[in-house]
Short mmCIF file of C-alpha atoms in Angstrom, two decimals:
data_model
loop_
_atom_site.label_atom_id
_atom_site.label_comp_id
_atom_site.label_asym_id
_atom_site.label_seq_id
_atom_site.Cartn_x
_atom_site.Cartn_y
_atom_site.Cartn_z
CA MET A 1 101.51 99.16 72.57
CA ALA A 2 99.45 97.93 69.61
CA GLU A 3 95.85 96.86 70.07
CA LYS A 4 95.40 93.10 70.12
CA ARG A 5 93.86 91.23 67.19
CA SER A 6 91.16 88.61 67.64
CA ARG A 7 92.16 84.96 67.96
CA GLY A 8 90.27 84.19 64.76
CA TYR A 9 92.25 86.73 62.77
CA LEU A 10 95.55 85.59 64.30
CA ALA A 11 94.69 82.01 63.32
CA PHE A 12 94.04 83.20 59.74
CA LEU A 13 97.28 85.19 59.71
CA VAL A 14 99.35 82.23 60.94
CA ILE A 15 97.83 79.94 58.29
CA PHE A 16 98.15 82.53 55.53
CA MET A 17 101.75 83.42 56.32
CA GLY A 18 102.47 79.69 56.63
CA LEU A 19 101.17 79.22 53.08
CA VAL A 20 103.36 82.07 51.84
CA GLY A 21 106.21 80.29 53.62
CA GLN A 22 105.18 77.03 51.94
CA MET A 23 105.67 78.71 48.57
CA ASP A 24 109.05 79.94 49.79
CA VAL A 25 110.16 76.52 51.05
CA TRP A 26 108.93 74.67 47.95
CA LEU A 27 110.92 76.92 45.62
CA SER A 28 113.94 76.76 47.93
CA LEU A 29 114.02 72.96 48.20
CA ILE A 30 112.52 71.65 44.94
CA GLU A 31 116.02 72.04 43.53
CA THR A 32 117.10 68.98 45.52
CA PRO A 33 114.96 66.46 43.57
CA ALA A 34 115.08 68.57 40.39
CA ALA A 35 118.89 68.83 40.15
CA PRO A 36 119.50 65.23 38.93
CA LEU A 37 116.87 65.76 36.20
CA ILE A 38 118.35 69.13 35.22
CA PHE A 39 121.84 67.62 35.08
CA ALA A 40 120.59 64.75 32.93
CA GLU A 41 118.94 67.07 30.40
CA ALA A 42 121.96 69.38 30.33
CA GLY A 43 124.35 66.44 29.87
CA LEU A 44 126.38 67.20 32.98
CA ASP A 45 128.45 64.44 34.58
CA ILE A 46 131.04 64.24 37.37
CA THR A 47 133.62 66.05 35.21
CA THR A 48 131.33 68.91 34.14
CA GLN A 49 128.86 69.29 37.03
CA TRP A 50 130.88 72.22 38.34
CA LEU A 51 129.46 74.29 35.45
CA PHE A 52 126.07 74.30 37.14
CA GLY A 53 127.58 75.79 40.28
CA PHE A 54 129.58 78.31 38.27
CA TRP A 55 126.56 79.73 36.45
CA GLN A 56 124.49 79.68 39.62
CA GLY A 57 127.13 81.87 41.22
CA VAL A 58 127.31 84.26 38.26
CA PHE A 59 123.57 84.79 38.04
CA GLY A 60 123.30 84.77 41.84
CA ILE A 61 124.30 88.44 41.80
CA VAL A 62 120.65 89.21 40.98
CA VAL A 63 119.50 88.08 44.44
CA PHE A 64 121.08 91.10 46.14
CA LEU A 65 118.05 93.09 44.99
CA VAL A 66 116.10 91.40 47.81
CA PHE A 67 116.80 94.42 50.06
CA PHE A 68 114.28 96.44 48.10
CA ILE A 69 111.48 94.00 48.97
CA GLY A 70 112.17 94.61 52.66
CA TYR A 71 112.39 98.37 52.18
CA PHE A 72 109.17 98.30 50.12
CA SER A 73 107.39 96.62 53.03
CA ASP A 74 108.55 99.31 55.47
CA ALA A 75 107.64 102.16 53.13
CA PHE A 76 104.31 100.93 51.73
CA GLY A 77 103.04 98.39 54.25
CA ARG A 78 103.20 94.70 55.07
CA ARG A 79 100.32 93.73 52.74
CA LYS A 80 102.01 95.31 49.73
CA GLY A 81 105.30 93.80 50.85
CA ILE A 82 103.77 90.31 50.85
CA LEU A 83 102.28 91.04 47.43
CA ALA A 84 105.68 92.04 46.04
CA LEU A 85 107.36 89.02 47.64
CA THR A 86 104.93 86.45 46.23
CA LEU A 87 104.97 88.00 42.75
CA VAL A 88 108.78 87.92 42.72
CA MET A 89 108.66 84.20 43.50
CA GLY A 90 105.59 83.10 41.55
CA ILE A 91 105.96 84.83 38.19
CA PRO A 92 109.51 83.59 37.38
CA ALA A 93 108.49 80.11 38.60
CA GLY A 94 105.65 80.09 36.07
CA LEU A 95 107.89 81.34 33.25
CA ILE A 96 110.28 78.41 33.78
CA ILE A 97 107.57 76.21 32.23
CA LEU A 98 108.16 78.03 28.92
CA ILE A 99 111.90 77.29 28.73
CA PRO A 100 112.52 75.48 25.41
CA TYR A 101 113.74 71.87 25.36
CA PRO A 102 116.51 70.71 25.37
CA MET A 103 118.37 72.86 27.87
CA THR A 104 122.09 72.39 27.36
CA VAL A 105 124.95 74.35 28.89
CA GLY A 106 125.53 77.56 26.95
CA SER A 107 122.18 77.49 25.15
CA LEU A 108 119.59 80.26 25.33
CA SER A 109 117.43 77.92 27.42
CA TRP A 110 120.26 77.54 29.93
CA TYR A 111 120.63 81.27 30.45
CA MET A 112 116.85 81.72 30.61
CA PHE A 113 116.66 79.16 33.39
CA MET A 114 119.54 80.66 35.36
CA LEU A 115 118.01 84.14 35.19
CA LEU A 116 114.49 83.05 36.16
CA TYR A 117 115.87 80.80 38.88
CA SER A 118 117.88 83.69 40.36
CA LEU A 119 114.85 85.99 40.31
CA LEU A 120 112.61 83.57 42.18
CA ILE A 121 115.38 82.64 44.63
CA MET A 122 115.68 86.35 45.42
CA GLY A 123 112.34 86.08 47.21
CA THR A 124 112.94 82.79 49.03
CA THR A 125 114.07 82.56 52.67
CA SER A 126 113.49 86.33 52.81
CA ASN A 127 111.92 86.19 56.30
CA LEU A 128 109.40 88.86 55.28
CA TRP A 129 106.36 86.64 55.78
CA GLU A 130 107.17 86.32 59.50
CA VAL A 131 107.04 90.11 60.03
CA PRO A 132 103.22 90.43 60.16
CA ILE A 133 103.05 87.62 62.73
CA THR A 134 105.75 89.25 64.84
CA GLU A 135 103.93 92.58 64.83
CA GLU A 136 100.42 91.22 65.47
CA SER A 137 101.13 88.48 68.05
CA PRO A 138 100.97 88.96 71.83
CA ALA A 139 104.41 88.81 73.45
CA LYS A 140 103.76 85.53 75.29
CA ARG A 141 102.76 83.77 72.07
CA ARG A 142 105.01 85.43 69.50
CA GLY A 143 107.55 82.63 69.34
CA LEU A 144 104.77 80.01 69.27
CA TYR A 145 102.79 81.69 66.49
CA GLY A 146 105.94 82.28 64.48
CA SER A 147 106.86 78.63 64.88
CA LEU A 148 103.36 77.50 63.87
CA ALA A 149 103.61 79.48 60.63
CA PHE A 150 107.07 77.97 60.14
CA LEU A 151 105.55 74.52 60.79
CA ILE A 152 102.98 75.03 58.02
CA SER A 153 105.69 76.32 55.69
CA VAL A 154 107.88 73.24 56.10
CA ILE A 155 105.25 70.54 55.55
CA PRO A 156 107.34 68.63 52.96
CA LEU A 157 105.03 68.94 49.97
CA TYR A 158 108.05 69.49 47.74
CA ALA A 159 109.33 66.02 48.74
CA LEU A 160 105.95 64.27 48.76
CA LEU A 161 104.49 65.80 45.60
CA GLY A 162 107.44 67.40 43.78
CA PRO A 163 108.99 64.18 42.38
CA ARG A 164 105.52 62.99 41.32
CA VAL A 165 104.79 66.26 39.49
CA MET A 166 108.16 66.18 37.76
CA SER A 167 107.83 62.52 36.74
CA LEU A 168 104.49 63.30 35.06
CA LEU A 169 105.12 66.76 33.61
CA GLY A 170 108.90 67.27 33.66
CA TRP A 171 111.20 69.14 36.04
CA ARG A 172 110.07 72.56 34.74
CA TRP A 173 106.69 72.03 36.37
CA GLY A 174 108.44 71.35 39.66
CA TYR A 175 108.94 75.12 39.71
CA GLY A 176 105.99 76.15 37.55
CA ILE A 177 103.30 74.70 39.80
CA MET A 178 103.97 77.54 42.24
CA ALA A 179 102.51 79.97 39.68
CA ILE A 180 99.17 78.24 40.27
CA PHE A 181 99.74 78.38 44.03
CA LEU A 182 100.34 82.12 43.62
CA ILE A 183 96.69 82.57 42.62
CA VAL A 184 95.57 81.06 45.94
CA ILE A 185 97.92 83.41 47.81
CA LEU A 186 96.57 86.47 45.99
CA VAL A 187 92.98 85.54 46.86
CA LEU A 188 93.85 85.15 50.56
CA LEU A 189 95.80 88.42 50.52
CA VAL A 190 92.50 90.26 50.07
CA PHE A 191 91.54 89.29 53.64
CA MET A 192 94.83 90.30 55.24
CA LYS A 193 94.78 93.52 57.28
CA GLU A 194 97.64 95.94 57.51
CA THR A 195 99.47 95.44 60.79
CA LYS A 196 98.51 97.93 63.49
CA ARG A 197 102.09 98.57 64.50
CA TRP A 198 103.05 99.57 60.94
CA THR A 199 99.92 101.76 60.69
CA ASP A 200 100.78 103.51 63.97
CA VAL A 201 104.33 104.19 62.80
CA GLN A 202 103.07 105.47 59.45
CA GLU A 203 100.66 107.84 61.20
CA GLY A 204 103.57 109.04 63.32
CA ARG A 205 105.35 110.01 60.12
CA ALA A 206 102.28 112.05 59.12
CA GLN A 207 101.81 109.61 56.21
CA LYS A 208 105.25 110.49 54.79
CA ARG A 209 106.87 107.60 52.96
CA LEU A 210 110.07 106.20 54.41
CA GLY A 211 113.08 106.87 52.19
CA ILE A 212 115.84 104.31 51.70
CA ILE A 213 118.56 106.56 53.14
CA GLU A 214 116.26 107.53 56.01
CA ALA A 215 115.64 103.85 56.79
CA ILE A 216 119.36 103.15 57.02
CA LYS A 217 120.06 106.28 59.09
CA SER A 218 117.25 105.36 61.48
CA LEU A 219 119.24 102.37 62.72
CA GLY A 220 120.85 103.04 66.08
CA ARG A 221 124.26 101.70 67.09
CA ARG A 222 122.71 98.72 68.87
CA ASP A 223 120.43 98.05 65.89
CA ALA A 224 123.48 98.03 63.61
CA LEU A 225 125.09 95.44 65.90
CA TYR A 226 122.07 93.17 65.55
CA VAL A 227 122.06 93.67 61.80
CA GLY A 228 125.64 92.35 61.92
CA ILE A 229 124.67 89.38 64.09
CA ALA A 230 121.70 88.52 61.90
CA SER A 231 123.80 88.89 58.75
CA LEU A 232 126.55 86.61 60.08
CA VAL A 233 124.16 83.84 61.13
CA TYR A 234 122.06 84.15 58.00
CA LEU A 235 125.07 84.15 55.65
CA ALA A 236 126.65 81.09 57.27
CA TRP A 237 123.32 79.27 57.22
CA THR A 238 122.72 80.19 53.56
CA ILE A 239 126.10 78.89 52.39
CA SER A 240 125.63 75.53 54.10
CA PHE A 241 121.96 75.39 53.07
CA LYS A 242 122.79 76.07 49.42
CA LEU A 243 125.50 73.43 49.38
CA GLY A 244 123.05 70.89 50.74
CA THR A 245 119.98 71.67 48.63
CA THR A 246 121.83 71.83 45.32
CA TRP A 247 124.07 68.80 45.67
CA SER A 248 122.49 66.26 48.05
CA GLY A 249 120.42 64.75 45.24
CA ILE A 250 123.52 64.34 43.08
CA PHE A 251 125.40 62.87 46.06
CA PHE A 252 122.83 60.21 46.93
CA THR A 253 121.86 59.27 43.36
CA SER A 254 125.52 58.46 42.72
CA SER A 255 125.92 56.50 45.97
CA PRO A 256 124.94 52.98 47.13
CA TYR A 257 121.69 54.57 48.36
CA ALA A 258 120.58 55.65 44.87
CA ALA A 259 117.56 53.34 44.82
CA GLN A 260 116.37 54.73 48.16
CA TRP A 261 116.81 58.40 47.25
CA ASN A 262 113.11 59.31 47.11
CA THR A 263 112.54 57.69 50.50
CA ILE A 264 115.59 59.43 51.95
CA LEU A 265 114.30 62.77 50.64
CA ILE A 266 110.79 62.25 52.04
CA ILE A 267 112.12 61.33 55.49
CA GLY A 268 114.40 64.35 55.36
CA GLY A 269 111.41 66.50 54.48
CA LEU A 270 109.46 65.10 57.42
CA MET A 271 112.27 66.23 59.70
CA LEU A 272 111.32 69.84 58.91
CA PRO A 273 107.87 69.93 60.58
CA ILE A 274 109.20 67.85 63.47
CA SER A 275 111.99 70.38 63.89
CA ALA A 276 109.47 73.23 63.70
CA ILE A 277 107.48 71.75 66.59
CA VAL A 278 110.59 71.17 68.70
CA SER A 279 111.92 74.64 67.82
CA GLY A 280 108.66 76.28 68.84
CA VAL A 281 108.81 74.63 72.26
CA LEU A 282 112.48 75.52 72.73
CA LEU A 283 112.02 79.13 71.63
CA GLU A 284 109.25 79.66 74.17
CA ARG A 285 110.58 77.54 77.05
CA VAL A 286 114.38 77.92 77.05
CA GLY A 287 114.73 81.04 74.91
CA ARG A 288 116.10 82.17 71.58
CA ASN A 289 119.81 81.93 72.41
CA ILE A 290 119.80 78.32 73.62
CA THR A 291 117.75 77.29 70.59
CA LEU A 292 120.36 78.76 68.26
CA ILE A 293 123.18 76.98 70.11
CA ILE A 294 121.44 73.59 69.88
CA GLY A 295 120.63 74.06 66.20
CA THR A 296 124.14 75.18 65.34
CA PHE A 297 125.96 72.34 67.10
CA GLY A 298 123.53 69.79 65.66
CA SER A 299 124.10 71.15 62.14
CA ILE A 300 127.89 70.97 62.48
CA ILE A 301 127.78 67.37 63.70
CA SER A 302 125.34 66.38 60.94
CA PHE A 303 127.35 67.91 58.08
CA VAL A 304 130.63 66.44 59.26
CA GLY A 305 128.97 63.08 60.00
CA LEU A 306 127.54 62.92 56.46
CA GLY A 307 130.96 63.66 55.02
CA LEU A 308 132.70 61.00 57.09
CA SER A 309 130.08 58.25 56.77
CA GLY A 310 127.74 59.03 53.88
CA LEU A 311 124.84 57.71 56.01
CA PRO A 312 121.33 59.08 55.37
CA ALA A 313 120.82 59.52 59.14
CA PHE A 314 123.22 62.48 59.10
CA PHE A 315 121.41 63.92 56.07
CA TRP A 316 118.20 63.82 58.11
CA GLY A 317 120.09 65.49 60.95
CA ILE A 318 121.01 68.34 58.60
CA TYR A 319 117.33 68.86 57.79
CA PHE A 320 116.36 68.80 61.47
CA PHE A 321 119.02 71.09 62.92
CA MET A 322 119.33 73.51 60.00
CA ALA A 323 115.55 74.01 60.26
CA MET A 324 116.02 74.83 63.95
CA VAL A 325 118.55 77.54 63.08
CA LEU A 326 116.15 78.86 60.44
CA ALA A 327 113.33 78.96 63.01
CA TRP A 328 115.59 81.13 65.19
CA ILE A 329 116.29 83.40 62.21
CA TYR A 330 112.61 83.77 61.35
CA VAL A 331 111.53 84.56 64.93
CA TYR A 332 114.49 86.45 66.41
CA VAL A 333 115.51 88.52 63.42
CA THR A 334 111.99 89.91 62.99
CA GLU A 335 111.48 90.83 66.67
CA ILE A 336 114.82 92.42 67.53
CA PHE A 337 114.42 95.53 65.31
CA PRO A 338 112.18 98.63 65.71
CA THR A 339 108.86 98.56 63.83
CA LYS A 340 109.65 101.58 61.65
CA VAL A 341 112.66 99.87 60.07
CA ARG A 342 111.92 96.21 60.84
CA SER A 343 111.57 95.02 57.26
CA SER A 344 114.46 97.19 56.06
CA SER A 345 116.71 95.78 58.81
CA VAL A 346 115.63 92.27 57.97
CA GLY A 347 116.21 93.18 54.33
CA ILE A 348 119.81 94.18 55.04
CA ALA A 349 120.44 90.88 56.82
CA VAL A 350 118.77 88.91 54.04
CA THR A 351 120.76 90.84 51.43
CA ALA A 352 123.98 89.96 53.26
CA SER A 353 122.87 86.33 53.37
CA ARG A 354 122.41 86.39 49.60
CA LEU A 355 126.17 86.50 49.28
CA GLY A 356 125.82 82.79 50.07
CA TYR A 357 124.00 82.27 46.77
CA VAL A 358 127.18 83.40 45.04
CA LEU A 359 129.76 81.91 47.42
CA ALA A 360 128.21 78.46 47.87
CA PRO A 361 128.14 77.60 44.13
CA MET A 362 131.67 78.90 43.72
CA ILE A 363 132.85 76.87 46.72
CA ALA A 364 131.31 73.81 45.08
CA VAL A 365 133.13 74.66 41.84
CA LEU A 366 136.49 74.88 43.64
CA VAL A 367 135.93 71.60 45.51
CA PHE A 368 134.87 69.70 42.39
CA LEU A 369 137.79 71.05 40.35
CA ALA A 370 140.42 70.57 43.06
CA LEU A 371 139.07 67.30 44.51
CA PRO A 372 136.85 65.59 41.90
CA GLY A 373 134.44 63.18 43.55
CA ASN A 374 135.64 64.00 47.10
CA TRP A 375 132.30 64.36 48.83
CA MET A 376 133.82 64.10 52.30
CA ALA A 377 135.58 67.44 51.92
CA PHE A 378 132.44 68.94 50.41
CA TRP A 379 130.19 68.12 53.37
CA VAL A 380 132.81 68.93 56.01
CA ILE A 381 133.11 72.42 54.50
CA GLY A 382 129.36 72.82 54.96
CA GLY A 383 129.81 71.99 58.64
CA VAL A 384 132.70 74.41 59.05
CA PHE A 385 130.56 77.36 57.94
CA MET A 386 128.00 76.54 60.63
CA ILE A 387 130.62 77.36 63.25
CA PHE A 388 130.27 81.07 62.48
CA PRO A 389 126.83 81.60 64.13
CA LEU A 390 128.47 80.76 67.45
CA ILE A 391 130.68 83.83 67.07
CA SER A 392 127.60 86.00 67.58
CA PHE A 393 127.51 84.98 71.26
CA LEU A 394 130.66 86.99 71.87
CA THR A 395 128.37 90.05 71.73
CA LYS A 396 126.05 88.63 74.43
CA PRO A 397 122.88 88.98 72.32
CA TYR A 398 119.71 90.21 74.02
CA GLU A 399 117.15 87.52 74.97
CA THR A 400 113.69 88.44 73.63
CA LYS A 401 111.61 85.55 75.00
CA GLY A 402 108.21 86.67 76.29
CA LYS A 403 108.78 90.43 75.88
CA GLU A 404 106.72 93.02 74.04
CA LEU A 405 108.33 94.50 70.94
CA GLU A 406 108.30 97.96 72.54
CA THR A 407 110.09 96.57 75.61
CA ILE A 408 112.70 94.90 73.41
CA ASP A 409 113.34 98.17 71.59
CA GLU A 410 113.77 100.06 74.89
CA GLU A 411 115.92 97.53 76.76
CA LYS A 412 118.26 96.16 74.15
#
């Protein structure tokens, strides 16, 4: 069992990882307010908006490289893994500022944006920043500390500040401002310690670096099952998430609620920290499995409700319940795997989820070509995909609430 860290260091780690998560969430969700501005510059309308989804799907192939970030963290340490993760997000975000104007479909600027966007998205929702918290937290507080970092990460700065930044400097700076934030992250990284559990495992290897094939072979049969569960939940979540983040701005700005869009977005953003607080309580009090069930059913109802009614209340429900599912992913997926291959296992699940960054845009393309302007079908499809996480309960997944990581590894 790893030696405990001081409360002061754990507080620093939660805040620091929360800030890394904030970078992640900003770059994941800034697309929602940025998309209408991007569409306007590119000259896309209801008949041609499918082109955005098409090229997102084509360039989305790049995001499958995310596995190597997880492997890198297992082989070289959590500090270096966080360094790699933040550089992968921050550098492409900064380069987006340099994309020449105007950016029209088929221009060099268009392809530059799609490539840089795909590179930075590769690092988002990677789950890697929760790993140090999982490995350093005491068992009784692991879900709480993970949820607190998640709470910091989902403070809706992208909704509160993003539109303001883009109105003053243009949509490119909506992404580019995270290059400045990267500097803050790199300064704080100096004070982060390598996790003791990773250090112990590395010493057990006699300082030998973990190979990629070795990492995969180290997974036991039960570990492989949980990789499958995590991949299924993560993939379903990613498809629905991508449908929502890319197209909700287009949906509302072309609806009777167009004038209230900024307010709708801000309220939706505020649902994220509220959900993080509720999720933290549920994860610790009723367990991981019940939390996933509540989040999944709530997401399904919210997606379908938005499709049938078009009411902002269901949009806010999507933010609330999808964040609850994500909280489960961040906490459960990092604690269920052995320390020696934790990041690699998470990396496999995240890589599988990245299929959603190809499938979701292509699904949008098919819907817009087959049913132009039919938003009801679009949102209902998002709800249908959220049914798949419930399939994981057929395997009777192990409940990890309140247990040491070593106990989880032995019992599961």
